[in-house]
Amino acid sequence: MDLFTHLSLPVTASYVLRPGFFEQPWRFSLAGFSLLSDLDKLLGVPGLLHSAVTLVPITGFLFFIEYAVRRNLTVTPMVAAFIWSHLLLDVLDGGPVPLLFPLVRTGIGFQYPAQTVFGEGIIGVRLRGPLVALRMAVPVPDSTPMD
């Protein structure tokens, strides 16, 4: 998925669900955390930051830091939502997202192989093939810095 989608969809969803959070305009910049997972491509280890094995400790550390400093959790839940939204969008876009990397290198993603066929069926239109299929593959390094 492209950079703009990784930024705009989570911000839009967050703004719809919690508009009061964005009363301070600087909080829109937190959307940059939705790009964190793609840093694994720059590091040359695809899957490293697309994994719950690494993102759970990272987000847990962020929760700990905010609570230790402010004694409440205001910003970190939104930051965590932005970080984890990247994985959700990548799975929906076909992946592969290796959720247990480095323990399991195979990732998952959804594909949408259904084809619309005109001139067939009762109403002249029919879907051929499954609407959704699970794709499993091992992520490979590529020359694209962001997906």
PDB file of N, CA and C in Angstrom, residues 90-135:
ATOM      1  N   ASP A  90      -1.847  -3.490   5.367  1.00  0.00           N
ATOM      2  CA  ASP A  90      -1.016  -4.364   4.532  1.00  0.00           C
ATOM      3  C   ASP A  90      -1.643  -5.743   4.351  1.00  0.00           C
ATOM      4  N   VAL A  91      -2.258  -6.284   5.398  1.00  0.00           N
ATOM      5  CA  VAL A  91      -2.939  -7.590   5.271  1.00  0.00           C
ATOM      6  C   VAL A  91      -4.096  -7.455   4.288  1.00  0.00           C
ATOM      7  N   LEU A  92      -4.883  -6.395   4.413  1.00  0.00           N
ATOM      8  CA  LEU A  92      -6.019  -6.191   3.510  1.00  0.00           C
ATOM      9  C   LEU A  92      -5.582  -5.950   2.080  1.00  0.00           C
ATOM     10  N   ASP A  93      -4.364  -5.440   1.913  1.00  0.00           N
ATOM     11  CA  ASP A  93      -3.846  -5.132   0.581  1.00  0.00           C
ATOM     12  C   ASP A  93      -3.115  -6.304  -0.067  1.00  0.00           C
ATOM     13  N   GLY A  94      -3.013  -7.417   0.613  1.00  0.00           N
ATOM     14  CA  GLY A  94      -2.391  -8.585   0.005  1.00  0.00           C
ATOM     15  C   GLY A  94      -1.129  -9.065   0.673  1.00  0.00           C
ATOM     16  N   GLY A  95      -0.517  -8.216   1.499  1.00  0.00           N
ATOM     17  CA  GLY A  95       0.655  -8.643   2.256  1.00  0.00           C
ATOM     18  C   GLY A  95       1.822  -9.016   1.371  1.00  0.00           C
ATOM     19  N   PRO A  96       2.621  -9.946   1.790  1.00  0.00           N
ATOM     20  CA  PRO A  96       2.485 -10.744   3.000  1.00  0.00           C
ATOM     21  C   PRO A  96       2.981  -9.999   4.243  1.00  0.00           C
ATOM     22  N   VAL A  97       2.258 -10.185   5.341  1.00  0.00           N
ATOM     23  CA  VAL A  97       2.614  -9.596   6.624  1.00  0.00           C
ATOM     24  C   VAL A  97       2.996 -10.732   7.571  1.00  0.00           C
ATOM     25  N   PRO A  98       4.283 -10.866   7.892  1.00  0.00           N
ATOM     26  CA  PRO A  98       4.738 -11.944   8.774  1.00  0.00           C
ATOM     27  C   PRO A  98       4.513 -11.583  10.243  1.00  0.00           C
ATOM     28  N   LEU A  99       3.344 -11.876  10.759  1.00  0.00           N
ATOM     29  CA  LEU A  99       2.936 -11.436  12.092  1.00  0.00           C
ATOM     30  C   LEU A  99       3.783 -12.015  13.220  1.00  0.00           C
ATOM     31  N   LEU A 100       4.503 -13.102  12.962  1.00  0.00           N
ATOM     32  CA  LEU A 100       5.337 -13.704  14.004  1.00  0.00           C
ATOM     33  C   LEU A 100       6.821 -13.722  13.627  1.00  0.00           C
ATOM     34  N   PHE A 101       7.236 -12.845  12.731  1.00  0.00           N
ATOM     35  CA  PHE A 101       8.638 -12.745  12.348  1.00  0.00           C
ATOM     36  C   PHE A 101       9.456 -12.352  13.586  1.00  0.00           C
ATOM     37  N   PRO A 102      10.590 -12.912  13.844  1.00  0.00           N
ATOM     38  CA  PRO A 102      11.400 -13.865  13.101  1.00  0.00           C
ATOM     39  C   PRO A 102      11.110 -15.319  13.427  1.00  0.00           C
ATOM     40  N   LEU A 103      10.130 -15.580  14.286  1.00  0.00           N
ATOM     41  CA  LEU A 103       9.804 -16.969  14.632  1.00  0.00           C
ATOM     42  C   LEU A 103       9.236 -17.721  13.433  1.00  0.00           C
ATOM     43  N   VAL A 104       8.374 -17.061  12.681  1.00  0.00           N
ATOM     44  CA  VAL A 104       7.783 -17.629  11.465  1.00  0.00           C
ATOM     45  C   VAL A 104       7.955 -16.592  10.368  1.00  0.00           C
ATOM     46  N   ARG A 105       8.616 -16.968   9.302  1.00  0.00           N
ATOM     47  CA  ARG A 105       8.902 -16.008   8.232  1.00  0.00           C
ATOM     48  C   ARG A 105       7.747 -15.844   7.243  1.00  0.00           C
ATOM     49  N   THR A 106       6.823 -16.786   7.222  1.00  0.00           N
ATOM     50  CA  THR A 106       5.698 -16.712   6.291  1.00  0.00           C
ATOM     51  C   THR A 106       4.699 -15.661   6.762  1.00  0.00           C
ATOM     52  N   GLY A 107       4.257 -14.836   5.829  1.00  0.00           N
ATOM     53  CA  GLY A 107       3.291 -13.802   6.135  1.00  0.00           C
ATOM     54  C   GLY A 107       1.955 -14.083   5.471  1.00  0.00           C
ATOM     55  N   ILE A 108       0.957 -13.307   5.875  1.00  0.00           N
ATOM     56  CA  ILE A 108      -0.379 -13.497   5.318  1.00  0.00           C
ATOM     57  C   ILE A 108      -0.868 -12.196   4.687  1.00  0.00           C
ATOM     58  N   GLY A 109      -1.857 -12.349   3.843  1.00  0.00           N
ATOM     59  CA  GLY A 109      -2.518 -11.210   3.208  1.00  0.00           C
ATOM     60  C   GLY A 109      -3.749 -11.711   2.486  1.00  0.00           C
ATOM     61  N   PHE A 110      -4.660 -10.804   2.221  1.00  0.00           N
ATOM     62  CA  PHE A 110      -5.876 -11.173   1.493  1.00  0.00           C
ATOM     63  C   PHE A 110      -5.773 -10.749   0.050  1.00  0.00           C
ATOM     64  N   GLN A 111      -6.280 -11.612  -0.824  1.00  0.00           N
ATOM     65  CA  GLN A 111      -6.410 -11.284  -2.233  1.00  0.00           C
ATOM     66  C   GLN A 111      -7.886 -11.345  -2.573  1.00  0.00           C
ATOM     67  N   TYR A 112      -8.245 -10.681  -3.641  1.00  0.00           N
ATOM     68  CA  TYR A 112      -9.645 -10.604  -4.048  1.00  0.00           C
ATOM     69  C   TYR A 112      -9.756 -11.059  -5.501  1.00  0.00           C
ATOM     70  N   PRO A 113      -9.780 -12.394  -5.711  1.00  0.00           N
ATOM     71  CA  PRO A 113      -9.694 -12.929  -7.070  1.00  0.00           C
ATOM     72  C   PRO A 113     -11.016 -12.987  -7.842  1.00  0.00           C
ATOM     73  N   ALA A 114     -12.126 -12.596  -7.274  1.00  0.00           N
ATOM     74  CA  ALA A 114     -13.414 -12.696  -7.970  1.00  0.00           C
ATOM     75  C   ALA A 114     -13.400 -11.859  -9.251  1.00  0.00           C
ATOM     76  N   GLN A 115     -14.000 -12.413 -10.282  1.00  0.00           N
ATOM     77  CA  GLN A 115     -14.111 -11.718 -11.561  1.00  0.00           C
ATOM     78  C   GLN A 115     -15.594 -11.520 -11.875  1.00  0.00           C
ATOM     79  N   THR A 116     -15.922 -10.348 -12.378  1.00  0.00           N
ATOM     80  CA  THR A 116     -17.288 -10.073 -12.798  1.00  0.00           C
ATOM     81  C   THR A 116     -17.433 -10.543 -14.236  1.00  0.00           C
ATOM     82  N   VAL A 117     -18.413 -11.406 -14.469  1.00  0.00           N
ATOM     83  CA  VAL A 117     -18.650 -11.954 -15.805  1.00  0.00           C
ATOM     84  C   VAL A 117     -20.015 -11.479 -16.273  1.00  0.00           C
ATOM     85  N   PHE A 118     -20.032 -10.769 -17.389  1.00  0.00           N
ATOM     86  CA  PHE A 118     -21.282 -10.272 -17.944  1.00  0.00           C
ATOM     87  C   PHE A 118     -21.828 -11.257 -18.960  1.00  0.00           C
ATOM     88  N   GLY A 119     -23.153 -11.328 -19.069  1.00  0.00           N
ATOM     89  CA  GLY A 119     -23.791 -12.222 -20.034  1.00  0.00           C
ATOM     90  C   GLY A 119     -24.055 -13.603 -19.468  1.00  0.00           C
ATOM     91  N   GLU A 120     -23.852 -13.788 -18.184  1.00  0.00           N
ATOM     92  CA  GLU A 120     -24.119 -15.073 -17.542  1.00  0.00           C
ATOM     93  C   GLU A 120     -24.995 -14.844 -16.320  1.00  0.00           C
ATOM     94  N   GLY A 121     -25.604 -15.886 -15.834  1.00  0.00           N
ATOM     95  CA  GLY A 121     -26.410 -15.802 -14.622  1.00  0.00           C
ATOM     96  C   GLY A 121     -27.820 -15.313 -14.896  1.00  0.00           C
ATOM     97  N   ILE A 122     -28.608 -15.266 -13.850  1.00  0.00           N
ATOM     98  CA  ILE A 122     -30.025 -14.915 -13.954  1.00  0.00           C
ATOM     99  C   ILE A 122     -30.230 -13.465 -14.395  1.00  0.00           C
ATOM    100  N   ILE A 123     -29.427 -12.565 -13.866  1.00  0.00           N
ATOM    101  CA  ILE A 123     -29.599 -11.143 -14.203  1.00  0.00           C
ATOM    102  C   ILE A 123     -28.574 -10.642 -15.222  1.00  0.00           C
ATOM    103  N   GLY A 124     -27.810 -11.533 -15.781  1.00  0.00           N
ATOM    104  CA  GLY A 124     -26.831 -11.150 -16.788  1.00  0.00           C
ATOM    105  C   GLY A 124     -25.464 -10.784 -16.243  1.00  0.00           C
ATOM    106  N   VAL A 125     -25.290 -10.918 -14.932  1.00  0.00           N
ATOM    107  CA  VAL A 125     -24.004 -10.646 -14.298  1.00  0.00           C
ATOM    108  C   VAL A 125     -23.764 -11.723 -13.253  1.00  0.00           C
ATOM    109  N   ARG A 126     -22.530 -12.221 -13.233  1.00  0.00           N
ATOM    110  CA  ARG A 126     -22.190 -13.254 -12.262  1.00  0.00           C
ATOM    111  C   ARG A 126     -20.764 -13.047 -11.786  1.00  0.00           C
ATOM    112  N   LEU A 127     -20.505 -13.412 -10.536  1.00  0.00           N
ATOM    113  CA  LEU A 127     -19.145 -13.390 -10.010  1.00  0.00           C
ATOM    114  C   LEU A 127     -18.542 -14.776 -10.153  1.00  0.00           C
ATOM    115  N   ARG A 128     -17.349 -14.824 -10.697  1.00  0.00           N
ATOM    116  CA  ARG A 128     -16.652 -16.100 -10.866  1.00  0.00           C
ATOM    117  C   ARG A 128     -15.460 -16.126  -9.923  1.00  0.00           C
ATOM    118  N   GLY A 129     -15.361 -17.170  -9.145  1.00  0.00           N
ATOM    119  CA  GLY A 129     -14.248 -17.324  -8.223  1.00  0.00           C
ATOM    120  C   GLY A 129     -14.589 -16.802  -6.843  1.00  0.00           C
ATOM    121  N   PRO A 130     -13.708 -17.079  -5.893  1.00  0.00           N
ATOM    122  CA  PRO A 130     -13.962 -16.632  -4.518  1.00  0.00           C
ATOM    123  C   PRO A 130     -13.815 -15.114  -4.383  1.00  0.00           C
ATOM    124  N   LEU A 131     -14.601 -14.529  -3.467  1.00  0.00           N
ATOM    125  CA  LEU A 131     -14.499 -13.093  -3.220  1.00  0.00           C
ATOM    126  C   LEU A 131     -13.192 -12.742  -2.526  1.00  0.00           C
ATOM    127  N   VAL A 132     -12.782 -13.580  -1.567  1.00  0.00           N
ATOM    128  CA  VAL A 132     -11.557 -13.336  -0.802  1.00  0.00           C
ATOM    129  C   VAL A 132     -10.766 -14.629  -0.718  1.00  0.00           C
ATOM    130  N   ALA A 133      -9.462 -14.516  -0.845  1.00  0.00           N
ATOM    131  CA  ALA A 133      -8.584 -15.673  -0.695  1.00  0.00           C
ATOM    132  C   ALA A 133      -7.416 -15.276   0.205  1.00  0.00           C
ATOM    133  N   LEU A 134      -6.976 -16.212   1.024  1.00  0.00           N
ATOM    134  CA  LEU A 134      -5.834 -15.971   1.901  1.00  0.00           C
ATOM    135  C   LEU A 134      -4.555 -16.269   1.142  1.00  0.00           C
ATOM    136  N   ARG A 135      -3.647 -15.321   1.156  1.00  0.00           N
ATOM    137  CA  ARG A 135      -2.346 -15.485   0.501  1.00  0.00           C
ATOM    138  C   ARG A 135      -1.297 -15.676   1.580  1.00  0.00           C
TER     139      ARG A 135
END
